[in-house]
Amino acid sequence: MHGPPDNRENANWMDTESVARRWTKVYPTVLAYVRSMVSRHEDAEDIVQQVALAILADDAERPAVHHFNAWVLGIARNKVLQYWRDDKYKRVVVFNSEAVDRLAAFYLDNLPKHSRVTEALEHCLARLTQRARHLLELRYVRDMKPQAIGERMNLSSRGISVTLCRIRESLRTCIGQRMQQAD
Amino acid sequence: MTKEQAIQLIYAYLDDSLSEQDAARLRDWLAESPDHVTFYGELSLVHTGIHRVLEVRDLGHSMHTLLKAEDSATGDVVDLESVLAQYSPEQNPTDPIPLRDLPEIDAAAARKNVKRRPAARPADDEDNEPVVNMFGVRVYRKTVERTAAPRSTRRFMAAAVVLLAVLAGVWWVNQLPAWDQPVATLQGNNGLVWEDGGTQWPLNSRLKPGRYTTTAGFGEIVFDRGATVLLQGPCEFIIANDNELTLTSGKIAAQITPSAVNFTVNTPRAKVVDLGTEFCVAVAPNGTTLTAVFDGTVDLAGFKGAKDHNNVLLGAGWQGTVDHKGRVEPATTQIPPDHAFTRSLAESHHELAVDGQVKWYRRPPANVRLDALKTKGYAVVFAERRGVVLDEVFENVLVDAGTYGEEDLHWYSEPIPKGTVVDSYLVHYEPDITLDEPTASVSLTIAFPRPIRGVVWHNKSLFASDGRFGLPRTEYPTWDSQVRGIDTGIGDGTDDLIIHPDGRTITLHLEVNNNARRNNVIFCDQVRVLIESDPPSNEGS
């Protein structure tokens, strides 16, 4: 009589439930990383979905738990590069592969702070005027580009871009102050 | 390039509105120094953070709904132009705008703060025709000219306006929901773990609007309007008010009382509105939303950002999906018996963890007789009776950890004592194979919620125990029609059973061939597992 094999002794193995749990935690960072380079929302979401599928497919390649986040961001990096190589998208690309890697490292380093940044951002968004939040809502929820917003309002897209730029800079400053206070 | 110029180019790139020429400038600047990439990362964190917060939280779905409601038909006015006019492009474009130094207002509260003006136009002349602004809302661009009133009248009017403003302010404040007030109660839990891991919330803890995250277990919260929601960890959700929540990831089940009709569950890509029902919602990490309706009807709507909603009404027994782009999939399907939803806290105490070639039928089959439940490539497990008190010693069961197979015959364990209370589960495997496919097999592992008290494996014992543990609405094989149980080298194939050292998990390798059918004797593989019965205890976590 003998007992069942114990897969937990294998350091390179993660079961599907563990992968799902870790993916849920790292997902916002992966999405943010991809969105930081791929400005079209739908394309970014497609890429993240491909990352999720790749993670589930590569069960034999799953790394140990402490390498999981780096592994996932590496897959995301490859998917983004693949997306840029795909002729059908014809996107403007401003990154070389070194910059893509450095950005991945930046997001990996900032992963522990992600929820704090989100909390600080929620606080700072509440301090915006409701009208400024409406503008952000048009840009980020309705996915309207500055030009589209400008055309609809009969204003210059330059004016919209400047306003969006200033709102985001005010939020960046506010987030920094908020996190400094928390520290 | 100056830092200010870099900031503008970075945001322009993130807004997908960078010219080829500027893209080349930004590319060169990023290649100049690693610090430039880090700076880009800091700005992109703000960009992606806004996206996530607005998209996922209240200013995502709810604001979209709000803006749709602020249609020209309502006469509501949102004069964004005035705020844009404050920011001239000639100013330094990267200067932050001043933020309000006001008490914080919850995002959900903010959406209640809609300026309302009477739908009537302020004047009826052609020059003052309203224009439709960016929200599709009528805006009057021109100030209505009025004849100047005497100073005393103006003072009186000013005082009246101030008084009215104060009264309106008091009224408005009273209309605001009390965002620091609890709107739901934690009524029960089963191993619920909150994200920080250290929170100990006793039963009847009151929950305020806000964001919550669980990492494991089940929790039952009752909203003040009457909706009961079962959280299945890990899940992340936001309580918006006493009849609405946003589920950003994970699964929930909702049971709605008449007072809570129109209870709403928002997800990043969908909106589920109850129309008097019991339903479950699951949100995948990419936002895909699955909704299953067990009773009544719900309205499932997709959310496609700038585009319109599309929706479908789901009736009892049906499920629908909104994909990660907010599109409602046109084909709804019947809820499969092996659906993944736990519908109540009581049910959560009977959760199985299955792995391998097995499906857990949460809805028990009506028939496990010959040819009634044939499957390809998987076995089926389902719960039978719960809380059965053994009125006599139960023999011919296996309970000791180890491997039971043709090579490891050790087919004896101590019987289950009289008076033991057990819950029963049946594993069933009858492959859908033809005479040309002589053999089919499956391997599976099932972890039970409590210790196993005995595995009923013997053909005769299975028949003998159907009456005691079987479900009244399920038809079981009859003695003369079928042979079941684990085969030890004789029968329809070679089967193996492993009882794991944890005393809660079994692994089965089941094999069925057609020799028996050729001989007109029907074989399948069935195993009944009896586990300790443990009535749920609703202790706080």
Short mmCIF file of C-alpha atoms in Angstrom, two decimals, chain A residues 63-175:
data_model
loop_
_atom_site.label_atom_id
_atom_site.label_comp_id
_atom_site.label_asym_id
_atom_site.label_seq_id
_atom_site.Cartn_x
_atom_site.Cartn_y
_atom_site.Cartn_z
CA PRO A 63 7.34 28.71 -12.68
CA ALA A 64 7.61 28.68 -8.93
CA VAL A 65 5.29 31.02 -7.07
CA HIS A 66 7.87 33.76 -6.46
CA HIS A 67 8.62 34.01 -10.18
CA PHE A 68 5.02 34.06 -11.29
CA ASN A 69 4.60 37.83 -11.68
CA ALA A 70 7.81 38.24 -13.69
CA TRP A 71 6.81 35.31 -15.85
CA VAL A 72 3.39 36.80 -16.57
CA LEU A 73 4.81 40.23 -17.38
CA GLY A 74 7.32 38.53 -19.68
CA ILE A 75 4.46 36.90 -21.56
CA ALA A 76 2.69 40.26 -21.76
CA ARG A 77 5.86 41.85 -23.12
CA ASN A 78 6.10 39.23 -25.86
CA LYS A 79 2.44 39.65 -26.77
CA VAL A 80 2.87 43.42 -27.09
CA LEU A 81 5.91 43.01 -29.32
CA GLN A 82 3.96 40.50 -31.40
CA TYR A 83 1.11 43.01 -31.67
CA TRP A 84 3.45 45.71 -32.94
CA ARG A 85 4.97 43.33 -35.46
CA ASP A 86 1.55 42.53 -36.84
CA ASP A 87 1.20 44.67 -39.95
CA LYS A 88 -2.54 44.88 -39.82
CA TYR A 89 -2.51 47.23 -36.83
CA LYS A 90 -0.03 49.78 -38.23
CA ARG A 91 0.42 51.45 -34.85
CA VAL A 92 2.83 54.21 -33.98
CA VAL A 93 5.58 52.64 -31.86
CA VAL A 94 7.87 54.70 -29.67
CA PHE A 95 9.62 51.91 -27.75
CA ASN A 96 12.63 49.81 -28.55
CA SER A 97 12.87 46.40 -26.90
CA GLU A 98 15.12 47.74 -24.16
CA ALA A 99 12.52 50.33 -23.20
CA VAL A 100 9.81 47.67 -23.20
CA ASP A 101 11.89 45.57 -20.79
CA ARG A 102 12.62 48.53 -18.58
CA LEU A 103 8.95 49.42 -18.45
CA ALA A 104 8.13 45.82 -17.48
CA ALA A 105 10.69 46.08 -14.69
CA PHE A 106 9.13 49.37 -13.58
CA TYR A 107 5.66 47.80 -13.35
CA LEU A 108 7.06 44.76 -11.58
CA ASP A 109 8.78 46.99 -9.02
CA ASN A 110 5.61 48.99 -8.52
CA LEU A 111 3.33 45.97 -8.28
CA PRO A 112 3.20 46.02 -4.45
CA LYS A 113 2.16 49.69 -4.58
CA HIS A 114 -0.58 49.18 -7.12
CA SER A 115 -3.50 49.06 -4.70
CA ARG A 116 -2.12 52.06 -2.76
CA VAL A 117 -1.85 54.07 -5.97
CA THR A 118 -5.43 53.14 -6.81
CA GLU A 119 -6.65 54.20 -3.39
CA ALA A 120 -4.77 57.48 -3.61
CA LEU A 121 -6.16 58.05 -7.09
CA GLU A 122 -9.70 57.49 -5.86
CA HIS A 123 -9.10 60.12 -3.20
CA CYS A 124 -7.66 62.57 -5.73
CA LEU A 125 -10.43 61.99 -8.26
CA ALA A 126 -12.91 62.96 -5.58
CA ARG A 127 -11.12 66.29 -5.29
CA LEU A 128 -11.59 67.10 -8.94
CA THR A 129 -14.52 69.18 -9.95
CA GLN A 130 -17.39 67.14 -11.21
CA ARG A 131 -16.98 68.73 -14.62
CA ALA A 132 -13.34 67.71 -14.85
CA ARG A 133 -14.39 64.20 -13.98
CA HIS A 134 -16.92 64.34 -16.77
CA LEU A 135 -14.09 65.09 -19.17
CA LEU A 136 -12.09 62.14 -17.86
CA GLU A 137 -15.17 60.00 -18.19
CA LEU A 138 -15.50 60.95 -21.85
CA ARG A 139 -11.87 60.13 -22.45
CA TYR A 140 -11.55 56.94 -20.44
CA VAL A 141 -14.99 55.38 -20.24
CA ARG A 142 -16.42 56.45 -23.56
CA ASP A 143 -13.00 56.00 -25.12
CA MET A 144 -13.16 59.28 -27.02
CA LYS A 145 -9.90 60.76 -28.33
CA PRO A 146 -9.21 64.47 -27.73
CA GLN A 147 -10.04 65.23 -31.36
CA ALA A 148 -13.43 63.52 -31.12
CA ILE A 149 -14.22 65.36 -27.91
CA GLY A 150 -13.16 68.64 -29.49
CA GLU A 151 -15.24 68.07 -32.62
CA ARG A 152 -18.29 67.28 -30.59
CA MET A 153 -17.82 70.36 -28.45
CA ASN A 154 -16.78 72.60 -31.27
CA LEU A 155 -13.48 73.22 -29.48
CA SER A 156 -9.94 72.60 -30.58
CA SER A 157 -8.47 69.22 -29.91
CA ARG A 158 -5.39 71.07 -28.66
CA GLY A 159 -7.51 72.70 -25.95
CA ILE A 160 -8.91 69.35 -24.91
CA SER A 161 -5.43 67.77 -24.85
CA VAL A 162 -4.08 70.59 -22.72
CA THR A 163 -6.94 70.31 -20.26
CA LEU A 164 -6.57 66.55 -20.02
CA CYS A 165 -2.83 66.97 -19.55
CA ARG A 166 -3.30 69.43 -16.71
CA ILE A 167 -5.94 67.30 -15.01
CA ARG A 168 -3.67 64.26 -15.14
CA GLU A 169 -0.69 66.20 -13.86
CA SER A 170 -2.74 67.49 -10.96
CA LEU A 171 -3.74 63.91 -10.20
CA ARG A 172 -0.11 62.77 -10.37
CA THR A 173 0.93 65.46 -7.93
CA CYS A 174 -1.97 64.64 -5.65
CA ILE A 175 -1.19 60.91 -5.70
#
